[in-house]
Every structure is written in C-alpha cells, then in structure tokens.
Amino acid sequence: MSGYDLAVVGAGIMGATAALRAREGGMRVVVLERDVAGAGASGVNAGTLSLQIKRVGLMPYALVGHEWWRHAGDAIGFKQTGGYTLAFNQREQAMLEDRMRQKRAAGAPIEFLTPREVRAREPALSNRIVAASYCAEDGFADSTRTGTYLRRLLREADVELREHSPVSAIERGFRVTAGGETIEAKRLLIAGGAWTASLAAMLDVTLPIRVRTNTVTVTEPGPVHLHAGIGHATGLLTLKQKPNGSYLIGGGWQGVGSPATGRGRVLAETLLQNLRLARFAVPSVATARVLRSWTGYEAFVADYWPLAGALPGVPNAFVLTCVRGGYTIGPCIGPLVADLILGREPALPLFDPARVNATASPALAAAGR
Amino acid sequence: MNEHSLRIGNRGAPIHFRFDGKPIEAFDGETVSTALWASGVRAFDGGRTYFCAMGVCQQCAVWIDGTRVEACRAVARNGLDVRSGA
Amino acid sequence: MTASYDVAVLGAGPAGAAAAIEASSHGLRTIVFDEHIAAGGQVYRTSPRIEGNGDADGDRLRDAFGKAGIDRRLAHRVWHIERGDKGFGVYALGPDGPFNATAKTLIVATGAQERYVPFDGWDLPGVMGLASATVLLKSQRVLPGKCVVVAGAGPLLYAVAHGIVAGGGRVAAVVDAQPRHAWWRPDVLSRPDLVLRGIAWLNALWHAGVPIFRGRVVRSVMREGEALRVCVVGNGRVREIACDTVCCGFGLMPSTDVTRLLGATHAYEPSLGGWHVVVDDDQRTDVRGLYAAGDVAGVVGAAAAPFQGRIAARSAARNLGRTVDSEGKRERDRAARFGRAMTRLTQVDDEVIAAIPTGVTMCVCEGLNRATLEAAIDDGCATINDLKSATRCGMGACGGRVCEDSVARLIALKTSRTREEIGQATGRSPLRPVELDAIAGDFDYDALPMPAPAPL
C-alpha cells in the first residue's frame, strides 16, 4: 500500500497552510482532522487581523501572514478597515506608547493620534480616550468561513483531507491510526492546536502546553456605527462591527473548559467584564442585543513563543502550535515549517520546541539518535 | 368591538402608541404585536408582526424607545415610540 | 450579594409551578423564574387585564402559585446558567434590571415549543403556527384572521379551528395531515373527557360548515393582493383555497436550550417530540443537581406535568436531606399516555420535507434556502454543527429554534444518517437575546478587574 510523504494532524490554519506548501514542494500529503477543517481556534476566533496586537518579535511573520489574508479576500470576508488601539488613563497611555513604538520599529505602520483626531474619524468612540494609535493595515476576516476556505484550497491543491478522523495512535516511522484507518507516512507534522500535547504524548513526548479558554461574543445585526477595528492598550479588548452591523467582541477573557472534554463554557463574570469594557470603548454597543457567546481554545507555552520545528526526540516529526496571534500568522509560519520539512532553509527563523524542556522518554531518544 | 374587528370580546382602557410614526390603538393588557395585528399591520421592514407569538423566532423584533425587544412580548403602553428600524 | 436558594425552578407552567409549590412545602427555599408576566406556561397562558382569557385549571394553578411560599420572578428572562461548586448560578433580567441567584438544585420546566416545518410561502406575513394561533386566541383574545386555513397535525389543529369559530371568525378549511382513523388509538380513550371535548369541537365545526380535509398537507401559500391562496395536496388531489391567514403546525418539540447548555444527555424519540432531555424515574438528568419536569423531558402533555414537577421536587428534597417518600409515579405515567398518543399524531412525513422547493428559505434569520443548505451537505456537512459552521445556519437571532428540526430532517434525507448521528446544536448562552447594556449594568471603569496585559 502506498504511503504518504507527510501526514499532517490538524486542518486549522497551521496544518492546512503547511500541507499546501509541502504539496507545492512535491510531497504527497494527507491531513487528518478530528472534526471538520477549521473547527478549532481557526474557525471560532473573533477574526481579528491586526498588526497592533502582535508581539514585537512576531511582527515580521504577521506582515507576511497579513498579505495572505488580503489575497484570500472575499472568500474569507476579509476587510481592511484600519484599527485603533485605545488608552483610557495614564497607565494605559504609557503602555500604549511604549508598546506601539516597539511594534512600529518592528515593521508595523503605526501612527499615534490625538483623542480629537480619533473621534473625528470614528464618532462612535468613547469620549474618555486619553491616547490612541492607528494602523491602516489592520482589519478582520469572518473566521466562520475559514474551514470552508481551507477545505477548498486543500482540494484544489490535491491534498487529501480526512475529516471526522481523530488520531488515536501514532507509531514511529510513521503509522498513524485515525478514524479507524491506519495510514503510513514518512514524516509527521502535529498541528493540533489545543490537542497537540495529547498527540505528542502518543509518541511519548511531553510538551508543556497550556490552554487558554477565550471568550468571544456576537451581537445582533443592526445599524453600523463603527468602521475600524478597536483594541485596548492592554490587549484585553478586540471589538469590530461587521458590515451587517453585528459586533464581535473578544480580548481573551477566560471561560472554563478542557479540550479533552469538548467545547468550553462561558463564565458570566468574565463575559460581563468583557462586555463592559466594550461598551466603555464604544458606547453604541450598549443597545445591541447579545446573540451568542462561546469559547475557543488557544494553546500556549510559558514564554508565549511558538512551538515550530522538529519534535524533540522523534526524527522526521515536527510540531507547529502555540502561535500567539496565530490566525494572522498561520499562513506565514505554516509554510515556513513546511519548508523545514522539505529540507529547505525557512526564510524566517523558526522556534525550536526543544527549548521548552520538552522531553522524550530516554529510551526513545536514544533510539532516535 | 365591531364586526370588522379581529378582537374577541370586550376590552379595557384604550392605549395609544406610534409605530413608525403612525398612530396605533391598543387596549389594556395587549402586546404590541396584538395591537399591530388588530390594526392590520402584519409585516414591516425586516420582520413579521406575528409568527411564533412566544418570543422565540425574533421575527417580530422592533425598537421600542431605543431598546430592541420582541413585539409579541412587549406590553403596549401609552406613548411608546415603536419602530421597525433603529 | 447574590441570593441563594435550595431550589430554582425554570418555568412557571404546570410542571414548574407544581415543582415549586411542592419544594416549598418541604421547607426548601425556592425561587421560580418565568419570562411571562403570569404563571401558567403556554398551555394555561393568560394576560392579566384582558377579559375572557384564562380557564379553570389555569386559574387554579395561578391561585396556588400566588399563595405558595416561593420567591416568584415573573417577567424575568433567564439568559445564562452556569454550574459551579455551590450549585447553579442563574442570571436573569427582570423589569428592574439584572437579577441573579444561586441554587443547590435546578429544576428545568421549560416546556415545549412549536415544531416549524417550512413550505413554499411559510415566511409570508399572515402565516403562523398552531401554538402561535393558540396564544392569540387564548391569551390575547384576538383572531389570527377573518378567514383562516388551519393545517398540520395533532390536537392543536382542532383546538385552533374551534377557537376561531367560537371567537367569531371563519375557518376556510381544516387540513389534517392524518387520516381519520389515526386518531382512534387505545391510549386516546384513557381521557374520555378530552375525547368528548374533541367530538364537541368537530360538531361545532360541522355546524359552521367548515370543510375538513384529511390526509393532506399545505404545499404552498401565495399572496394574492390582500389575500392568500393556499394549495393543499394529498390523496392524489390538489385543491386551492383562498383565505387571509394560515395557521400551520406539526406538534411540539421539547425546549432543551437550558439542558443542552448544562451538558445533560439528550435522546431522540419521535413519539416524545424528538430531542428531549433524558431523566430517570425521579426526573433526574445525568447532571448532578439538575432535574427536568414537564414537556422538556418529552412531550407528554399538561396532565402529566404536575406529577413530574412534584416528583422532581420530592427527589430534590430527599437529596437535600428531607425525609420524603417518592409517590405519584404511577399517576404520572398514566397521565402521560394520552399526551404521548397526541404527540405521535404530529410526526411529519419525509415526503413533506422532500417536497420543500429548493428556493424556499429554511433558515429565516440568516436567509438560507434549501439549495444553499443542500450544497453544503453535498460538500460534506453531515451534522447540524458542521452545517452551522459552514453556512451560519442556526447562528441568527432565534438560535436555530425555528429551523433546526427541519434542517436536520434535510440532512437525514440526503445522507441517510440518523438523527443521533446528525446531532443537535451545541447549547450556547445567552439563552435568549438580551440587550448588552441591560446585562452589563452600570460600572466604574477604574474598578474593572483587569487581568494581566497580553505579552509584548
């Protein structure tokens, strides 16, 4: 039976864009997805594509990823609306100015505006703004369309996608059992988002991945008051209004849950704080009716840098997850990891997973040398 | 109630409010949807006066004094400013 | 700061009211929430201050409910519930603003909603459900129309037709999907009083010259000036009927949004109205402290509901250390037989779903027609949640309550999957749309407890 050159676990933005690049490089690729494409973070996030909220060190990746989204365009509901980051007191102003200067130096076209300038451009904003920054490149996409879009790209590129195929066992070399069938592949990329740790564990590799349970809220369509995307100096608010008038409110307020037991739950106290902050920043949000709140899982490691590179102790295995701002950055870093898998030099540095004291069992590590 | 009315039986005190600027008569205890329905308003921009009649379908949602509510759940009161659009 | 209770009951219909009264009779601190301004649920729905609505059973319920030692929160919209160490946190919005409570036990008695089945023209003004028509007739004392076609299946069909005639309106036709003999089942005879009432209704309709078509369904409704033209098919016949209003319904389905949100196990059984929360003989769900009583646990009717409510309350009382024996189960099961027989009559044939034209909007909130949904199903969507992700079906303001059942039938028709495989939409909060300002309330920005800022 013929095998694959690469098996990718996870059909989110990470796994799918890596698979596409590997295919471009001539590999025979299969993507194994436990649910449907984009069912994880890629499909349930608030859709923010903002350079202002990216980590300074990830800015070069964000700039590349951003272009991919622009190119995806209407298919993913991409809108380049510009974005503002707001500060409401001196502490926040200091934080804003310091952070945005660094991000500008890292390549994001960010400018500072006075409160009056901001309110002239966006009358719907709070009159308590003390300081603000603006980036014309910022925008958002409709994250609910991600899965359908990725599925189409994979199909057009002749990458085999197996949905509803959760991986239950992985043997080195590799034999991967997913959805009741076993496939063989010379190389393996684990891009399972919040489920990555349990996948790595199938190869006896322990990755100290933790998971945040981020809350997102959508309101009923209605009159449009806000045109640009809105952020907060602390990063604790993202707010945008879609063309039909629905507001999407995020910012990483925590619900509760664990990937092993299914979708997480919203907690009223954190939800209400998120909504209060939104209303404070954009008063017109007040009369919108909340239709739905949900949570999505975001994987991270303690230093908040990605895990992108070789899976420690397992030859020909790779991992890609824990990318903060991963929705924007995925289309950049996925192909970079694929380049590594293809034996090419990635155009930007990757992030060695071995740095996080990832451990493979000694016996296996010895066998791998 | 005259023979052309959809109302069944007697009613209490009359109530007056406006829907998209038009005067609408209601009676004590009626919902906004009932008043509209009995006045011959079965649909408006973006919705229907009655479909589920129990606050589930949201097709009767209107703006009342700046707040969005289901018309079938909103009790008619004197002076309400009810609008189909914001 | 948040008031705390032994028992919180959601819904003040026959099941919820009985549960609350019973719970408080055992000394349990009890609170009840209901969105309506009066108790009675849908079956005994009334609006105070409108003359002529209400009935003896409903009035008796409201009387006992009003006298019981319970905290009554009527006109309160419960928008969120979460389960924590202390029990259940209930978040509601009342006439005076937010009101929250915690309770060790939660009894869900949220009843049932109408089952909506799309057909060509179901989204026209003047088309509504049968339960909807019941609300208009009983609690608002207004006719659905001057000349009405009443269609669908189940007991509401004749209740509505009779109500219109008794209220001075005209019924242009009754269109019953079931053949006459479908009504005559042994369980129906367990309620001779209701059988006699049904016969009296039929008699009144006959006297009023109302034609009754059996074994037929509404195929389409078109607007013709101010009027509606209804096309009725069945038994190889096609007939057109003019009217100004169409009331069409196919029975009730349990309202499981709360039980889904709280993660209880549900099962699918057509003779119970479809998806319902699973309860044991003591009305317990598989979530600790969570009980369900009334139609939410399976549409078996108003007579069984108070028994279920009292059994749930007694079980909760035992759980909280009161010595209470379990009783009423035989009566509950006996009372359920008639209601269950009625529910069996409301099942929708595959043919009715198959006949929906491709251009008909099936998800009204998001404007999705059958063709769009079928394309996504052809593309691989095999579950309700898949279809939701791919098309936004069910993500609108009604949360899929109107479209989910028929869309699931569509998936079943095209993929031959079972309803269990197709699944239900994941429960999400808020349970109903709520104004952001109303739930957020007033606050002081500087007092907002902000977590640590994002890493730079």
XYZ file of N, CA, C and O in Angstrom, chain C residues 297-379:
332
model
N -38.882 17.075 29.032
C -38.355 15.714 29.127
C -39.072 14.771 28.170
O -38.895 13.563 28.242
N -39.853 15.335 27.274
C -40.638 14.526 26.338
C -42.054 15.055 26.339
O -42.628 15.267 27.404
N -42.603 15.331 25.154
C -43.908 15.992 25.074
C -45.011 14.984 25.380
O -45.441 14.231 24.502
N -45.451 14.986 26.626
C -46.500 14.046 27.035
C -47.712 14.772 27.609
O -48.618 14.148 28.129
N -47.697 16.107 27.527
C -48.909 16.852 27.814
C -49.034 17.433 29.209
O -48.263 17.138 30.123
N -50.048 18.265 29.343
C -50.224 19.061 30.557
C -50.663 18.230 31.752
O -50.392 18.603 32.893
N -51.352 17.122 31.525
C -51.859 16.355 32.668
C -50.734 15.689 33.445
O -50.787 15.573 34.665
N -49.715 15.237 32.725
C -48.600 14.556 33.392
C -47.658 15.547 34.063
O -46.933 15.194 34.993
N -47.679 16.778 33.566
C -46.668 17.756 34.004
C -46.625 17.991 35.515
O -45.539 17.976 36.102
N -47.768 18.207 36.191
C -47.674 18.469 37.636
C -47.113 17.272 38.398
O -46.391 17.451 39.382
N -47.431 16.067 37.946
C -46.876 14.886 38.616
C -45.366 14.882 38.485
O -44.639 14.628 39.451
N -44.886 15.169 37.279
C -43.442 15.198 37.061
C -42.794 16.259 37.936
O -41.734 16.048 38.531
N -43.434 17.423 37.988
C -42.889 18.522 38.802
C -42.788 18.135 40.260
O -41.771 18.377 40.913
N -43.838 17.508 40.770
C -43.825 17.135 42.194
C -42.805 16.034 42.462
O -42.123 16.054 43.495
N -42.667 15.090 41.545
C -41.678 14.021 41.728
C -40.274 14.612 41.747
O -39.432 14.253 42.582
N -40.027 15.559 40.853
C -38.702 16.197 40.813
C -38.431 16.927 42.122
O -37.345 16.820 42.702
N -39.444 17.636 42.614
C -39.260 18.405 43.840
C -39.037 17.480 45.031
O -38.201 17.756 45.904
N -39.757 16.399 45.077
C -39.598 15.449 46.190
C -38.220 14.803 46.146
O -37.589 14.585 47.186
N -37.783 14.529 44.944
C -36.453 13.931 44.793
C -35.379 14.928 45.226
O -34.415 14.574 45.912
N -35.585 16.182 44.854
C -34.631 17.220 45.269
C -34.641 17.362 46.788
O -33.592 17.514 47.418
N -35.838 17.292 47.374
C -35.957 17.419 48.836
C -35.199 16.289 49.525
O -34.475 16.500 50.500
N -35.354 15.076 49.001
C -34.632 13.925 49.574
C -33.140 14.157 49.486
O -32.388 13.917 50.405
N -32.726 14.661 48.340
C -31.316 14.916 48.104
C -30.764 15.947 49.069
O -29.568 15.946 49.373
N -31.637 16.847 49.522
C -31.194 17.877 50.448
C -31.479 17.482 51.893
O -31.507 18.330 52.780
N -31.742 16.209 52.113
C -31.835 15.703 53.479
C -33.221 15.638 54.074
O -33.371 15.274 55.243
N -34.251 15.988 53.291
C -35.596 15.897 53.871
C -36.097 14.470 53.710
O -35.780 13.799 52.738
N -36.896 14.044 54.686
C -37.464 12.702 54.571
C -38.773 12.803 53.803
O -39.785 13.265 54.321
N -38.724 12.390 52.585
C -39.895 12.498 51.721
C -39.983 11.223 50.915
O -38.984 10.812 50.315
N -41.154 10.602 50.918
C -41.183 9.398 50.100
C -41.507 9.768 48.654
O -41.963 10.861 48.366
N -41.246 8.787 47.815
C -41.469 9.037 46.405
C -42.863 8.538 46.071
O -43.221 7.431 46.436
N -43.681 9.341 45.444
C -45.026 8.898 45.085
C -45.473 9.645 43.838
O -44.845 10.611 43.431
N -46.548 9.165 43.282
C -47.107 9.849 42.121
C -46.593 9.333 40.799
O -46.982 9.839 39.746
N -45.726 8.305 40.852
C -45.150 7.873 39.581
C -46.154 7.155 38.702
O -46.174 7.333 37.474
N -46.990 6.333 39.338
C -47.996 5.619 38.527
C -48.948 6.602 37.895
O -49.291 6.483 36.720
N -49.362 7.597 38.681
C -50.289 8.606 38.157
C -49.633 9.382 37.028
O -50.263 9.713 36.019
N -48.349 9.687 37.209
C -47.607 10.402 36.165
C -47.620 9.595 34.870
O -47.937 10.134 33.800
N -47.293 8.336 34.982
C -47.186 7.520 33.779
C -48.542 7.329 33.107
O -48.645 7.312 31.885
N -49.576 7.201 33.933
C -50.920 7.047 33.373
C -51.324 8.327 32.649
O -51.853 8.301 31.548
N -51.050 9.457 33.302
C -51.435 10.740 32.716
C -50.695 11.001 31.410
O -51.188 11.715 30.538
N -49.502 10.426 31.277
C -48.694 10.691 30.085
C -49.205 9.975 28.846
O -48.865 10.344 27.721
N -50.032 8.954 29.057
C -50.407 8.116 27.914
C -51.170 8.888 26.846
O -50.875 8.770 25.657
N -52.135 9.680 27.271
C -52.927 10.425 26.292
C -52.034 11.428 25.555
O -52.064 11.519 24.324
N -51.261 12.165 26.344
C -50.397 13.187 25.748
C -49.432 12.588 24.744
O -49.175 13.147 23.680
N -48.903 11.420 25.094
C -47.964 10.773 24.196
C -48.649 10.315 22.915
O -48.075 10.386 21.822
N -49.886 9.863 23.053
C -50.648 9.451 21.864
C -50.877 10.656 20.948
O -50.812 10.536 19.718
N -51.124 11.806 21.544
C -51.313 13.021 20.748
C -50.020 13.388 20.031
O -50.023 13.781 18.868
N -48.903 13.247 20.737
C -47.618 13.596 20.133
C -47.318 12.701 18.944
O -46.767 13.131 17.929
N -47.706 11.437 19.075
C -47.481 10.507 17.955
C -48.171 10.975 16.689
O -47.712 10.699 15.575
N -49.277 11.681 16.845
C -50.027 12.133 15.676
C -49.329 13.262 14.946
O -49.692 13.607 13.827
N -48.335 13.877 15.578
C -47.784 15.095 14.992
C -46.516 14.840 14.186
O -45.832 15.766 13.790
N -46.202 13.589 13.959
C -44.973 13.329 13.210
C -45.105 13.734 11.761
O -46.173 13.641 11.171
N -44.020 14.210 11.214
C -44.005 14.755 9.856
C -43.410 13.730 8.913
O -42.313 13.232 9.131
N -44.137 13.440 7.851
C -43.626 12.504 6.847
C -42.411 13.066 6.121
O -42.351 14.258 5.837
N -41.502 12.188 5.745
C -40.359 12.579 4.912
C -40.813 13.322 3.655
O -40.149 14.240 3.179
N -41.951 12.901 3.150
C -42.481 13.475 1.913
C -42.639 14.994 2.023
O -42.379 15.736 1.082
N -43.090 15.431 3.197
C -43.318 16.867 3.412
C -42.000 17.638 3.331
O -41.937 18.732 2.764
N -40.935 17.066 3.885
C -39.624 17.705 3.826
C -39.082 17.644 2.403
O -38.583 18.637 1.851
N -39.219 16.469 1.795
C -38.698 16.289 0.433
C -39.341 17.259 -0.538
O -38.715 17.690 -1.513
N -40.599 17.632 -0.260
C -41.340 18.476 -1.196
C -41.004 19.959 -1.078
O -41.484 20.768 -1.869
N -40.204 20.334 -0.093
C -39.875 21.759 0.058
C -39.075 22.216 -1.165
O -38.031 21.650 -1.460
N -39.569 23.220 -1.888
C -38.827 23.662 -3.080
C -37.446 24.203 -2.714
O -37.249 24.733 -1.627
N -36.503 24.061 -3.641
C -35.122 24.445 -3.352
C -34.970 25.936 -3.074
O -34.052 26.351 -2.389
N -35.888 26.747 -3.581
C -35.771 28.188 -3.365
C -36.356 28.668 -2.056
O -36.228 29.844 -1.706
N -36.990 27.785 -1.315
C -37.640 28.200 -0.066
C -36.599 28.462 1.007
O -35.692 27.663 1.220
N -36.735 29.589 1.694
C -35.828 29.924 2.803
C -36.114 28.996 3.965
O -37.237 28.927 4.449
N -35.087 28.279 4.397
C -35.273 27.368 5.534
C -34.736 27.973 6.836
O -35.283 27.741 7.897
N -33.644 28.716 6.734
C -33.135 29.427 7.908
C -33.450 30.903 7.681
O -32.738 31.591 6.948
N -34.531 31.353 8.287
C -35.023 32.710 8.021
C -34.054 33.762 8.540
O -33.780 34.746 7.872
N -33.519 33.562 9.737
C -32.622 34.550 10.345
C -31.428 34.858 9.448
O -31.001 35.997 9.347
N -30.862 33.846 8.831
C -29.666 34.035 8.028
C -29.968 34.030 6.529
O -29.058 34.143 5.709
N -31.242 33.873 6.157
C -31.624 33.930 4.745
C -31.070 32.796 3.905
O -30.652 33.004 2.774
N -31.087 31.568 4.421
C -30.515 30.437 3.689
C -31.625 29.561 3.133
O -32.474 29.088 3.872
N -31.586 29.325 1.816
C -32.617 28.478 1.243
C -32.157 27.033 1.158
O -30.994 26.701 1.443
N -33.072 26.185 0.754
C -32.786 24.754 0.725
C -31.590 24.452 -0.180
O -30.753 23.609 0.159
N -31.520 25.154 -1.333
C -30.420 24.888 -2.265
C -29.060 25.142 -1.617
O -28.123 24.351 -1.763
N -28.942 26.227 -0.905
C -27.672 26.573 -0.239
C -27.307 25.522 0.796
O -26.147 25.094 0.891
N -28.298 25.093 1.567
C -28.026 24.093 2.597
C -27.660 22.765 1.962
O -26.731 22.082 2.409
N -28.352 22.402 0.894
C -28.043 21.130 0.230
C -26.654 21.146 -0.367
O -25.960 20.123 -0.354
N -26.234 22.291 -0.894
C -24.883 22.369 -1.461
C -23.849 22.091 -0.384
O -22.861 21.381 -0.616
N -24.078 22.629 0.803
C -23.134 22.396 1.894
C -23.181 20.945 2.349
O -22.155 20.359 2.701
N -24.352 20.350 2.346
C -24.463 18.930 2.709
C -23.738 18.082 1.672
O -22.999 17.152 2.001
N -23.917 18.425 0.395
C -23.217 17.698 -0.676
C -21.717 17.836 -0.527
O -20.948 16.950 -0.883
N -21.294 18.984 0.015
C -19.880 19.260 0.214
C -19.309 18.531 1.412
O -18.117 18.656 1.697
